[in-house]
PDB file of N, CA, C and O in Angstrom:
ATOM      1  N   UNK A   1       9.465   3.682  -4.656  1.00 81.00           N
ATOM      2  CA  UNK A   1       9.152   2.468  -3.901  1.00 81.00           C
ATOM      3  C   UNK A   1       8.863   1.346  -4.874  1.00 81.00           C
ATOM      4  O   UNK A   1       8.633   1.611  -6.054  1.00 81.00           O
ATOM      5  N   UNK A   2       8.867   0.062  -4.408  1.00 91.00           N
ATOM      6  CA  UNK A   2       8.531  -0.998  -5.144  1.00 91.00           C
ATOM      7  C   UNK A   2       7.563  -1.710  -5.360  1.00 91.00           C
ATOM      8  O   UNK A   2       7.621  -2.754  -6.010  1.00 91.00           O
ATOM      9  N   UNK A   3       5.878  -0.936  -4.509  1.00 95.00           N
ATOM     10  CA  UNK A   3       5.120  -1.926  -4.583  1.00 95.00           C
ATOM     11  C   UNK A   3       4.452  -0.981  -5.235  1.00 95.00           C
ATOM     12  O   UNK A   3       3.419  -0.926  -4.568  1.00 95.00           O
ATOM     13  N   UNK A   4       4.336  -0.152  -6.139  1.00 96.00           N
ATOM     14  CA  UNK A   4       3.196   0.382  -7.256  1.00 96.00           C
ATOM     15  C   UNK A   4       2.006   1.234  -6.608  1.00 96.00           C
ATOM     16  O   UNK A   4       0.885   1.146  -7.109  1.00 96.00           O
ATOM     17  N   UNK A   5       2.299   2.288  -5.193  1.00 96.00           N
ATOM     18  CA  UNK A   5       1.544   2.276  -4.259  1.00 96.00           C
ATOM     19  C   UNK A   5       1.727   3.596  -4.432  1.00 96.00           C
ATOM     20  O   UNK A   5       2.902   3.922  -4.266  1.00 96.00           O
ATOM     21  N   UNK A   6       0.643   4.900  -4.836  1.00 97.00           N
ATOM     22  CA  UNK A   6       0.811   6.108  -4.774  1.00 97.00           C
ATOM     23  C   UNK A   6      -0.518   6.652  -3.724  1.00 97.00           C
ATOM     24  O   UNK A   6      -1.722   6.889  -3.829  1.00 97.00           O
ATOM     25  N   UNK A   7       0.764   6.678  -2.459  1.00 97.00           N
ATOM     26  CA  UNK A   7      -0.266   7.088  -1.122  1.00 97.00           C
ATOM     27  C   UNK A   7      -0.280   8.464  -0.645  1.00 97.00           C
ATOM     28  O   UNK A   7       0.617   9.296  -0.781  1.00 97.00           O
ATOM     29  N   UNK A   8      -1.180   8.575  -0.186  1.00 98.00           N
ATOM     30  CA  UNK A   8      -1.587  10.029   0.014  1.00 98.00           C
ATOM     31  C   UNK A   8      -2.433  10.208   1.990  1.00 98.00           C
ATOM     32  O   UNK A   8      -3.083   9.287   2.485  1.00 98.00           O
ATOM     33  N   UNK A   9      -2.250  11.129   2.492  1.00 97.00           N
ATOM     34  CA  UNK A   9      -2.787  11.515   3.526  1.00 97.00           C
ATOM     35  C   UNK A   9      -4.329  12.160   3.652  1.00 97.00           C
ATOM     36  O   UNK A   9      -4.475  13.224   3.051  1.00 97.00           O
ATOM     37  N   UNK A  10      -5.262  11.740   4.223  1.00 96.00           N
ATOM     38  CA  UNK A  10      -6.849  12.372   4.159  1.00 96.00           C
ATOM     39  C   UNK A  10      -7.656  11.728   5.383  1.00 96.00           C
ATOM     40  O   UNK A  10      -7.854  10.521   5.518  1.00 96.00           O
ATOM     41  N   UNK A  11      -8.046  12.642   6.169  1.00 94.00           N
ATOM     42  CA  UNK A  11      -8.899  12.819   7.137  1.00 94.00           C
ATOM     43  C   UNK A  11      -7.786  12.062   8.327  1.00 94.00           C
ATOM     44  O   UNK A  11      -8.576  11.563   9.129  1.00 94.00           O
ATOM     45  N   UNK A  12      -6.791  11.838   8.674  1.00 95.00           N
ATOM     46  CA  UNK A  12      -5.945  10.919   9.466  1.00 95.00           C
ATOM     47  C   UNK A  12      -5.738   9.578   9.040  1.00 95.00           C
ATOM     48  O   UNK A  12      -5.932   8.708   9.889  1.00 95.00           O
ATOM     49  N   UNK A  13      -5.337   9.184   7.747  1.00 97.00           N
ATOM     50  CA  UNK A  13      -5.635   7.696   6.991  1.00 97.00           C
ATOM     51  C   UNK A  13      -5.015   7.703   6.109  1.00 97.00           C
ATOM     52  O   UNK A  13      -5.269   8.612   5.318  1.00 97.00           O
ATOM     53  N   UNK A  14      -3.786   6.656   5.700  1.00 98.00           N
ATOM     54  CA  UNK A  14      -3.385   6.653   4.650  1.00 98.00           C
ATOM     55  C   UNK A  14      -4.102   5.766   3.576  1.00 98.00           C
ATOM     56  O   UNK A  14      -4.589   4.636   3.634  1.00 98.00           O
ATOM     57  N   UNK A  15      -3.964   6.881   2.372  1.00 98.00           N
ATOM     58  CA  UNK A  15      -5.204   6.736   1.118  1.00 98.00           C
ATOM     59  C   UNK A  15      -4.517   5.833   0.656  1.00 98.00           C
ATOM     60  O   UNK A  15      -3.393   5.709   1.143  1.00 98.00           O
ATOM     61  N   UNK A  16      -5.001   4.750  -0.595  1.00 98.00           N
ATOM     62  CA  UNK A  16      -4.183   4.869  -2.040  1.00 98.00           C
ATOM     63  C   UNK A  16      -4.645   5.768  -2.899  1.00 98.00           C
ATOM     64  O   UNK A  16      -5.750   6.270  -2.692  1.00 98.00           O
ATOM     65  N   UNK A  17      -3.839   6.151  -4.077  1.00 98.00           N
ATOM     66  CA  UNK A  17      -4.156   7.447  -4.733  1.00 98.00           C
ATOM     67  C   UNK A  17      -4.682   6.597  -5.762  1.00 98.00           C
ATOM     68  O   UNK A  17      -5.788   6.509  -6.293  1.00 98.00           O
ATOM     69  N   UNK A  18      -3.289   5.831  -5.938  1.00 97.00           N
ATOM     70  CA  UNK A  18      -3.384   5.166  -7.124  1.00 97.00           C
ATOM     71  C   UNK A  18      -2.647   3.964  -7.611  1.00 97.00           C
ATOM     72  O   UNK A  18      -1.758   4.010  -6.761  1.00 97.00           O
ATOM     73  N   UNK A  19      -2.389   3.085  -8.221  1.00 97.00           N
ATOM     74  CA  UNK A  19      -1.615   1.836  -8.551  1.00 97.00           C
ATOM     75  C   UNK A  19      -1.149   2.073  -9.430  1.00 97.00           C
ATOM     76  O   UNK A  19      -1.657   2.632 -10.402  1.00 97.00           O
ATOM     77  N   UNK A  20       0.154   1.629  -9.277  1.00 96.00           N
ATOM     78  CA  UNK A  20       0.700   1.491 -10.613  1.00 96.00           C
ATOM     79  C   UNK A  20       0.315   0.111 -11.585  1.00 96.00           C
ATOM     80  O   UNK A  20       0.362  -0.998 -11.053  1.00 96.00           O
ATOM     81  N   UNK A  21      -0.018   0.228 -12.844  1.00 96.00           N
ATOM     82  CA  UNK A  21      -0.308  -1.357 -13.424  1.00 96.00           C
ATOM     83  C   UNK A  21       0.520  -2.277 -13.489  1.00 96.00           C
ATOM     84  O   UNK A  21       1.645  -1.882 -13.795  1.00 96.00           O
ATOM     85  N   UNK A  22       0.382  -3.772 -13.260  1.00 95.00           N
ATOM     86  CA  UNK A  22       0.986  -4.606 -13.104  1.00 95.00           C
ATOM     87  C   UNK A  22       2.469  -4.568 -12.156  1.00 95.00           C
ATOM     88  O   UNK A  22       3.528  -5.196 -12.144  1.00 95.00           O
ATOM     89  N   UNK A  23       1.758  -3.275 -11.281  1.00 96.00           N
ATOM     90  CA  UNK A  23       3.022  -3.730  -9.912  1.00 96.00           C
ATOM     91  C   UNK A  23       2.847  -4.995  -8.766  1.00 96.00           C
ATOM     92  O   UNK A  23       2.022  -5.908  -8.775  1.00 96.00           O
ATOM     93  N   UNK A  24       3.563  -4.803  -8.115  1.00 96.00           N
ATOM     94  CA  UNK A  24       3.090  -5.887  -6.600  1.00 96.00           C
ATOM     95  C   UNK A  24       1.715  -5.868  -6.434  1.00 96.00           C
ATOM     96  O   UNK A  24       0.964  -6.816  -6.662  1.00 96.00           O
ATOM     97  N   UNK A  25       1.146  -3.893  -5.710  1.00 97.00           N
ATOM     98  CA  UNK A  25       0.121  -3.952  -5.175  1.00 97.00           C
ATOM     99  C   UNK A  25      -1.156  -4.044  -6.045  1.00 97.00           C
ATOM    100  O   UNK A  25      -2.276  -4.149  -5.544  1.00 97.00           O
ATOM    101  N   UNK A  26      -0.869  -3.989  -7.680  1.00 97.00           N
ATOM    102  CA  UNK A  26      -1.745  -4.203  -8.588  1.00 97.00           C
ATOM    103  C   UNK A  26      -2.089  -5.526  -8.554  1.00 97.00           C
ATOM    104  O   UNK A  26      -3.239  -5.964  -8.560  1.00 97.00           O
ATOM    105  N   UNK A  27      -0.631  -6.429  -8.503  1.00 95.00           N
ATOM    106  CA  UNK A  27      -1.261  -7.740  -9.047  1.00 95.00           C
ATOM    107  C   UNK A  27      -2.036  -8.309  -7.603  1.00 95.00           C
ATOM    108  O   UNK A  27      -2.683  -9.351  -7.703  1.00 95.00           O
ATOM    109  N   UNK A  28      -1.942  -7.444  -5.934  1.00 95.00           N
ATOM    110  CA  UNK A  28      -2.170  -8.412  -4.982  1.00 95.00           C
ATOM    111  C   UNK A  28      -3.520  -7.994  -4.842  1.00 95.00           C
ATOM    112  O   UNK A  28      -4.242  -8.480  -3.971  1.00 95.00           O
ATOM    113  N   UNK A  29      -4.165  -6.566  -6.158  1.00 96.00           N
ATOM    114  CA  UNK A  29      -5.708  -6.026  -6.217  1.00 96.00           C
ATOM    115  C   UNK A  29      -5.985  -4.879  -5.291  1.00 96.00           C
ATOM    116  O   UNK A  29      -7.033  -4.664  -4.682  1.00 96.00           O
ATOM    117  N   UNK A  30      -4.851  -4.161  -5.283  1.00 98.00           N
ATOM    118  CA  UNK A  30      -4.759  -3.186  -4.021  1.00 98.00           C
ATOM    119  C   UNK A  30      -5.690  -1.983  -5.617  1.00 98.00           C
ATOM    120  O   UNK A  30      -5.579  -2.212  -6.822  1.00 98.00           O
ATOM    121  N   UNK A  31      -6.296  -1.106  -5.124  1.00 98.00           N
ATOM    122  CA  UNK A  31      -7.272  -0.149  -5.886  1.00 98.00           C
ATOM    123  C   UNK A  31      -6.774   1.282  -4.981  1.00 98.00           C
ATOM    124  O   UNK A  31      -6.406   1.402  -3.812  1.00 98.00           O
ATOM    125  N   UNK A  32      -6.941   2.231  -6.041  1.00 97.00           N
ATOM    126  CA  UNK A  32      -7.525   3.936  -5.443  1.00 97.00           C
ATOM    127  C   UNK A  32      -8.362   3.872  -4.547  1.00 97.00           C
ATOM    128  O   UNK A  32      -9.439   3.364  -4.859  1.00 97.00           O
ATOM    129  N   UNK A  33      -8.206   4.281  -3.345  1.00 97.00           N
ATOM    130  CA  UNK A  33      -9.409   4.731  -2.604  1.00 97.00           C
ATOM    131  C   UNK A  33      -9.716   3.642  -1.598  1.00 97.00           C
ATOM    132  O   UNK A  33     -10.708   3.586  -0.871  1.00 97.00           O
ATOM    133  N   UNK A  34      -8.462   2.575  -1.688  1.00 98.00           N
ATOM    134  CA  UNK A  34      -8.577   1.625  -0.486  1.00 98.00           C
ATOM    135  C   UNK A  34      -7.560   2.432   0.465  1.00 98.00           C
ATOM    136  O   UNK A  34      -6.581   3.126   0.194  1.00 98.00           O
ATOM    137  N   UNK A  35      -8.194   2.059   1.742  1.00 98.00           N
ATOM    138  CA  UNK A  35      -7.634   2.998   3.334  1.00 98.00           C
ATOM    139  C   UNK A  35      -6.622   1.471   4.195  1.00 98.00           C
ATOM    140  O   UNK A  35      -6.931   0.387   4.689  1.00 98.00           O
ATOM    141  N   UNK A  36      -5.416   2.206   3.973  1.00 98.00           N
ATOM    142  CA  UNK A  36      -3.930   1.651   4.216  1.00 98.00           C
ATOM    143  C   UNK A  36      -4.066   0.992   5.898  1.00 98.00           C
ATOM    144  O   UNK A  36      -3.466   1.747   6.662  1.00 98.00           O
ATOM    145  N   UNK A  37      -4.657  -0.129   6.586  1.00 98.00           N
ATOM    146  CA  UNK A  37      -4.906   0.013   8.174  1.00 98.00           C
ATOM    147  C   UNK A  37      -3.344  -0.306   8.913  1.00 98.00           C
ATOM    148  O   UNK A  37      -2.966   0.051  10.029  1.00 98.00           O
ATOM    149  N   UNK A  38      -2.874  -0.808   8.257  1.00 98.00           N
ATOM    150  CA  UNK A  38      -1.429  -1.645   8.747  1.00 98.00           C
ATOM    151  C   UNK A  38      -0.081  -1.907   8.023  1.00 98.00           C
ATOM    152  O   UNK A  38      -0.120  -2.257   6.844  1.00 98.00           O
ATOM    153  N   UNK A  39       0.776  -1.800   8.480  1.00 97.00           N
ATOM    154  CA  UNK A  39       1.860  -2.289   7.764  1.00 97.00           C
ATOM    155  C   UNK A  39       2.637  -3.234   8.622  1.00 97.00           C
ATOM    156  O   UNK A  39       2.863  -3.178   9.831  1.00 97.00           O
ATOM    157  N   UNK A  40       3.004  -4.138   7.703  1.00 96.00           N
ATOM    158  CA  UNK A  40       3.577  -5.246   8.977  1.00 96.00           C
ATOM    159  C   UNK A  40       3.021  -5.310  10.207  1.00 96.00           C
ATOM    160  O   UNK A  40       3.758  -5.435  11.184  1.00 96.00           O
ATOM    161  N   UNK A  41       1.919  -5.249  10.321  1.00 96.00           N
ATOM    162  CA  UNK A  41       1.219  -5.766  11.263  1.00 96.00           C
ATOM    163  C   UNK A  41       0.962  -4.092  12.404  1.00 96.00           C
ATOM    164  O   UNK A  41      -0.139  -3.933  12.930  1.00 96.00           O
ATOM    165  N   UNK A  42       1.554  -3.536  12.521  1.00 96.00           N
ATOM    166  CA  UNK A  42       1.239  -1.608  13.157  1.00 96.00           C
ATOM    167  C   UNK A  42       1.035  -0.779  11.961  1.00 96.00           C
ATOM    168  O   UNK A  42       1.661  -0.681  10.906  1.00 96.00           O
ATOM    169  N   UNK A  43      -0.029  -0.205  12.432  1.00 97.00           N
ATOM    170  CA  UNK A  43      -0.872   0.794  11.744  1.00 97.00           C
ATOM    171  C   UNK A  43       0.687   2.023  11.609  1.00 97.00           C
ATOM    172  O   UNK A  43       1.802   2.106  12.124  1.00 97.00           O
ATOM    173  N   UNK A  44      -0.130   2.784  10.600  1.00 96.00           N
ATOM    174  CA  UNK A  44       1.363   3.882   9.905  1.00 96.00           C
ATOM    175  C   UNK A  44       0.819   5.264  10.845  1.00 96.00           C
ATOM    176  O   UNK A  44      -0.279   5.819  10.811  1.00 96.00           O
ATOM    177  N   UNK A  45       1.451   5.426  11.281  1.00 95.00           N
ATOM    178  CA  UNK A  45       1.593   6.627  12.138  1.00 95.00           C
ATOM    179  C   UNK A  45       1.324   8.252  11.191  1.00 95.00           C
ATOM    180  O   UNK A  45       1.049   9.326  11.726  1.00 95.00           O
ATOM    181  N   UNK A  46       1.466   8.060   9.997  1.00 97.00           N
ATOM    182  CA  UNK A  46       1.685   9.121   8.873  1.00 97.00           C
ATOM    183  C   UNK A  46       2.293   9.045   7.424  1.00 97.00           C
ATOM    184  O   UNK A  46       3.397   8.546   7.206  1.00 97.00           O
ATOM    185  N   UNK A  47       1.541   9.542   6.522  1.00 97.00           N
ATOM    186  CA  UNK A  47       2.117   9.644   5.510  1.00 97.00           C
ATOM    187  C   UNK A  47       3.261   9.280   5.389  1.00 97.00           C
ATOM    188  O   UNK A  47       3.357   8.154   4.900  1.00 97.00           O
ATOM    189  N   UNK A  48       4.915  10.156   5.828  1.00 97.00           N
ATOM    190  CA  UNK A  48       6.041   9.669   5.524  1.00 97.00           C
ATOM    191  C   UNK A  48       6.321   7.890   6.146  1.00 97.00           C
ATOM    192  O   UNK A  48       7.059   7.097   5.561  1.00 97.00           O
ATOM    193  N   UNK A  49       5.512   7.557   7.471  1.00 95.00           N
ATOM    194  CA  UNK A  49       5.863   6.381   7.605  1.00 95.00           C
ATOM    195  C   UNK A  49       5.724   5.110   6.911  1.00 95.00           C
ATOM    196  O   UNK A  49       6.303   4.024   6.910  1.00 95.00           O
ATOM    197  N   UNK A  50       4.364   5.861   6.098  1.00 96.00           N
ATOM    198  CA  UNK A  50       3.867   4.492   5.184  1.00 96.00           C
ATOM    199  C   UNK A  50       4.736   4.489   3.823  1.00 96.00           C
ATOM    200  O   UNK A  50       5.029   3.522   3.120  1.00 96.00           O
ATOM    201  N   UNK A  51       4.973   5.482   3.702  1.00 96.00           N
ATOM    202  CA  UNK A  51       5.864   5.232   2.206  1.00 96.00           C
ATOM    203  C   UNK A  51       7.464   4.697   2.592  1.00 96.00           C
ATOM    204  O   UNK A  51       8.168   3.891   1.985  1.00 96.00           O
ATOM    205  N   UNK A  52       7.712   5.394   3.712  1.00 95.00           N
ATOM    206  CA  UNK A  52       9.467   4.632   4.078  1.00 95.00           C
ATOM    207  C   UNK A  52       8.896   2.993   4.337  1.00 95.00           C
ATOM    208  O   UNK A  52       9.801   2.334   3.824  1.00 95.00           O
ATOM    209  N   UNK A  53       8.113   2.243   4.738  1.00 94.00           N
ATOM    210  CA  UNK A  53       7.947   1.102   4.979  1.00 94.00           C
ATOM    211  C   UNK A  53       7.735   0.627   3.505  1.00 94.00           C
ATOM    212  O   UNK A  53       7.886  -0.591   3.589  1.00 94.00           O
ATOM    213  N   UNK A  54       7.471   0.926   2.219  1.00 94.00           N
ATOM    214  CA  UNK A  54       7.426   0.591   1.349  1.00 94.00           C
ATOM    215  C   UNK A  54       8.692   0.968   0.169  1.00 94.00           C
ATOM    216  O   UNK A  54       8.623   0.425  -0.933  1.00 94.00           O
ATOM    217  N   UNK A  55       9.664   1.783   0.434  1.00 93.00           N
ATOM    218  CA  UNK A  55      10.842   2.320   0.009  1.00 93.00           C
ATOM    219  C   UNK A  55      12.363   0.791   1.030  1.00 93.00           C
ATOM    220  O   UNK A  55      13.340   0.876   1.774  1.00 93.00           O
ATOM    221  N   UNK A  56      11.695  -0.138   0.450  1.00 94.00           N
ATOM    222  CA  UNK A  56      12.963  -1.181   1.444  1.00 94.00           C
ATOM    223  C   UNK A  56      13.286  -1.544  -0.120  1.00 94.00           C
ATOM    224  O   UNK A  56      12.730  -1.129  -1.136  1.00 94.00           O
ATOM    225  N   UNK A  57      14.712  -2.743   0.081  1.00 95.00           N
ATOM    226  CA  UNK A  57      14.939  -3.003  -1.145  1.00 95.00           C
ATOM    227  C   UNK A  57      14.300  -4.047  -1.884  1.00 95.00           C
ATOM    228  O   UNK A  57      13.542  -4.830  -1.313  1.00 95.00           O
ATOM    229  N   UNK A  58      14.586  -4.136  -3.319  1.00 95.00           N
ATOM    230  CA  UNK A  58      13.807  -5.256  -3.917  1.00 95.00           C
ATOM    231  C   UNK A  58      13.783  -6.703  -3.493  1.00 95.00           C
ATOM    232  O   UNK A  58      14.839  -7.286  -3.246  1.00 95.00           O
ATOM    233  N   UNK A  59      12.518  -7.348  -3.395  1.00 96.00           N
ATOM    234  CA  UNK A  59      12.497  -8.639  -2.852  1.00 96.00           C
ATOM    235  C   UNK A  59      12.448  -8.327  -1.535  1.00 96.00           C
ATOM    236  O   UNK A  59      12.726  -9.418  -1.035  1.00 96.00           O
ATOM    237  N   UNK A  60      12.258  -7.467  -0.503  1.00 96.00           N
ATOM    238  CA  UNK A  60      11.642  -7.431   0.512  1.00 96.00           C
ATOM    239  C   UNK A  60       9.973  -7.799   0.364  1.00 96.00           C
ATOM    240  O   UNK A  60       9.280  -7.432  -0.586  1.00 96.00           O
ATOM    241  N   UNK A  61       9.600  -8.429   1.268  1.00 97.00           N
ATOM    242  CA  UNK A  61       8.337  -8.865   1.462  1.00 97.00           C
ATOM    243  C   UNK A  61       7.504  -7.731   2.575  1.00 97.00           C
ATOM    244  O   UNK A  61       7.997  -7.439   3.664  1.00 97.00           O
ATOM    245  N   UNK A  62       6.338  -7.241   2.143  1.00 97.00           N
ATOM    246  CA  UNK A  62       6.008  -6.166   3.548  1.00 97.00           C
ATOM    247  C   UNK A  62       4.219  -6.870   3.424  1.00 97.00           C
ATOM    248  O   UNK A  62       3.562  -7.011   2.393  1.00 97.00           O
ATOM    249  N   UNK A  63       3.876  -7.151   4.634  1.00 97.00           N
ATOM    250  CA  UNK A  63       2.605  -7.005   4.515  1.00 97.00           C
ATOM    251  C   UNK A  63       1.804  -6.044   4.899  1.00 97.00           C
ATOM    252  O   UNK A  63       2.283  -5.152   5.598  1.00 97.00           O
ATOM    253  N   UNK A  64       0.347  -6.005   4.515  1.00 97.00           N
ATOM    254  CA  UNK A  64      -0.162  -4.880   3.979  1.00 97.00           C
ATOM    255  C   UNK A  64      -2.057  -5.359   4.831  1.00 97.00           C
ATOM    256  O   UNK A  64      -2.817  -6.302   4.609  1.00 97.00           O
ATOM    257  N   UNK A  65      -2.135  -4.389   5.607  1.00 98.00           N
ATOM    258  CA  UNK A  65      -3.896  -5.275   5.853  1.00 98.00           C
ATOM    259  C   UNK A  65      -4.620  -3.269   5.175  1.00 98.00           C
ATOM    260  O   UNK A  65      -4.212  -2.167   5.541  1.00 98.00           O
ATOM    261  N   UNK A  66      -5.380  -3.502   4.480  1.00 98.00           N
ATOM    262  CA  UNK A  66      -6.324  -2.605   4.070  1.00 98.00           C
ATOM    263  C   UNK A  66      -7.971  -2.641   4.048  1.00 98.00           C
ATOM    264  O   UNK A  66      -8.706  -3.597   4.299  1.00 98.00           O
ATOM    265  N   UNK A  67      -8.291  -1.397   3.695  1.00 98.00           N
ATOM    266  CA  UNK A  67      -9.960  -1.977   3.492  1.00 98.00           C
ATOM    267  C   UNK A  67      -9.954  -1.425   2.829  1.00 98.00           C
ATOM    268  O   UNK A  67      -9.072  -0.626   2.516  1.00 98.00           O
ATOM    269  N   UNK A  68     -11.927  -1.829   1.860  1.00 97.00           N
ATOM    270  CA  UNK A  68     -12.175  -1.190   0.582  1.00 97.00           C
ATOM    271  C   UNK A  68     -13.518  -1.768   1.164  1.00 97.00           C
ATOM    272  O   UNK A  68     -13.858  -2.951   1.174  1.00 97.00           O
ATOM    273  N   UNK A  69     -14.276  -0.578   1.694  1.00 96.00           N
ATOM    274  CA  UNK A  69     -15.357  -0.096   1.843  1.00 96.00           C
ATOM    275  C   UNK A  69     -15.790  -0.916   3.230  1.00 96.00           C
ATOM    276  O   UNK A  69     -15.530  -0.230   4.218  1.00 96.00           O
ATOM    277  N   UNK A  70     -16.346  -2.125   3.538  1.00 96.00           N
ATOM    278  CA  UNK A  70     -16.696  -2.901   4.653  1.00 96.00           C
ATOM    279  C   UNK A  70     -15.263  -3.722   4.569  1.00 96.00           C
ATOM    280  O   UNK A  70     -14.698  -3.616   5.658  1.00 96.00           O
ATOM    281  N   UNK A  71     -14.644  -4.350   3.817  1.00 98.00           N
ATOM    282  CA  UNK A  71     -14.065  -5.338   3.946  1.00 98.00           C
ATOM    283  C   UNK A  71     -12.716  -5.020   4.053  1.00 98.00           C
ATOM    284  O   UNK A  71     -12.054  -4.048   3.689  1.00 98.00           O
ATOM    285  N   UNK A  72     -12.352  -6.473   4.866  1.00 98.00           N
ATOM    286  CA  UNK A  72     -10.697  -5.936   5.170  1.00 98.00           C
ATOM    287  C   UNK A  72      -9.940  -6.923   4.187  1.00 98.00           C
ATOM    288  O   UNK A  72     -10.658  -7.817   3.739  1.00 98.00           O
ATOM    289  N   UNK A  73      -8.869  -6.922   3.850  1.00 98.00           N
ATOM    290  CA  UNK A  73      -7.644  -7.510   3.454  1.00 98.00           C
ATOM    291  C   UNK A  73      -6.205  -7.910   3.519  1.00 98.00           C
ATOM    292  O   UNK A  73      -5.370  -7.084   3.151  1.00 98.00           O
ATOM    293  N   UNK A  74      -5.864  -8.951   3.896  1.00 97.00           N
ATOM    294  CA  UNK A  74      -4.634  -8.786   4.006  1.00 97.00           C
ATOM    295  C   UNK A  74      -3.548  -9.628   3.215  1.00 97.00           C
ATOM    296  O   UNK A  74      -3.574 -10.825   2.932  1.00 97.00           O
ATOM    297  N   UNK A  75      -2.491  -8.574   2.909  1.00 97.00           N
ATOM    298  CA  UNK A  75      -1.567  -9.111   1.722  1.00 97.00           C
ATOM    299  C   UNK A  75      -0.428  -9.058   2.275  1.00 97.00           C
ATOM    300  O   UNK A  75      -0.135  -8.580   3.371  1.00 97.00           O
ATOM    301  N   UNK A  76       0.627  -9.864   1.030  1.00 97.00           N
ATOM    302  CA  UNK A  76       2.071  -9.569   1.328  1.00 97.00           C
ATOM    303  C   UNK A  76       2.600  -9.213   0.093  1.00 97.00           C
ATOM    304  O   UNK A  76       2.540 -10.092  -0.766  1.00 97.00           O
ATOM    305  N   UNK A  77       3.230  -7.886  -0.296  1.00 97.00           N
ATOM    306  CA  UNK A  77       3.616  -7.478  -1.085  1.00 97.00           C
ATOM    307  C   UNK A  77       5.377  -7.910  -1.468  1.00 97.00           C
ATOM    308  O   UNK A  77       6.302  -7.589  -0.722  1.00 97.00           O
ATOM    309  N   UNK A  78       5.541  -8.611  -2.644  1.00 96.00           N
ATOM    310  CA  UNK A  78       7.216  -8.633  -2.768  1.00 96.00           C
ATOM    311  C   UNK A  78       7.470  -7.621  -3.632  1.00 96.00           C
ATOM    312  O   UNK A  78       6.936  -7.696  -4.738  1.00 96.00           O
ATOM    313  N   UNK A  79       8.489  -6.248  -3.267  1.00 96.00           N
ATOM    314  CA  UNK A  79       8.513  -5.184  -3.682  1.00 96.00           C
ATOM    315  C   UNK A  79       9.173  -5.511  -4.337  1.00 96.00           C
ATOM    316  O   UNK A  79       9.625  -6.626  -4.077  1.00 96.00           O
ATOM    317  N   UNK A  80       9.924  -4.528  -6.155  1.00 94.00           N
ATOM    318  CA  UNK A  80      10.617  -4.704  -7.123  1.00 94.00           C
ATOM    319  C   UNK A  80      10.432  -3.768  -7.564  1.00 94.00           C
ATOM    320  O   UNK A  80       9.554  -2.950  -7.286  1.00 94.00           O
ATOM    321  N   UNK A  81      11.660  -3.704  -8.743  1.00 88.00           N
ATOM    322  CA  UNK A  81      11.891  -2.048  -9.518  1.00 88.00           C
ATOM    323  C   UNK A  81      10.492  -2.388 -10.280  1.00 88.00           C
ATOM    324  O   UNK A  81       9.921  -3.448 -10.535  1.00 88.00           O
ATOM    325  N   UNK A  82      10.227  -1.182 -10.502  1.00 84.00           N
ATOM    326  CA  UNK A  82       9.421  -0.653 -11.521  1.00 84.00           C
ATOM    327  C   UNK A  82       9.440  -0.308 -12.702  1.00 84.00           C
ATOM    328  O   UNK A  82       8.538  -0.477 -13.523  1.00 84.00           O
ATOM    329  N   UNK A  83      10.598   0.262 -12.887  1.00 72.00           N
ATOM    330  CA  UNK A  83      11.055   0.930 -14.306  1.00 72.00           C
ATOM    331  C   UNK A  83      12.169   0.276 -15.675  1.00 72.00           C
ATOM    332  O   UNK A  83      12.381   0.959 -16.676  1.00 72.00           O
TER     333      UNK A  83
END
């Protein structure tokens, strides 16, 4: 995928695991351990849904609403290769 987003499934919630550095979701401050609420505006039904919504091609724009602890956030990620 293109936005630097290594997500994971826990308690019914998609996790972040982890960021990749200086990807999309790095530079938009997305962290480990922030809980995934939305994608494009509907919540992800499951693991595989949240990562196919982030597997589009480069220069797709996806937004992203999350939380990290009380607070919510919402971004727009422009996805791109990584490698």
């Amino acid at each position: 995928d293109g936005s630097g987003l290594w997500l994971v499934w826990r308690d019914g919630t998609v996790v972040v695991r982890s960021v990749v550095p200086r990807s999309p979701a790095d530079r938009a401050g997305m962290r480990g351990g922030d809980v995934l609420l939305a994608i494009d505006g509907k919540p992800p039904a499951d693991l595989d849904s949240a990562i196919r919504a982030f597997a589009k091609p480069t220069g797709t724009r996806v937004g992203a609403k999350y939380e990290r602890g009380k607070t919510e956030y919402d971004i727009i990620l422009t996805l791109r290769t990584l490698i």
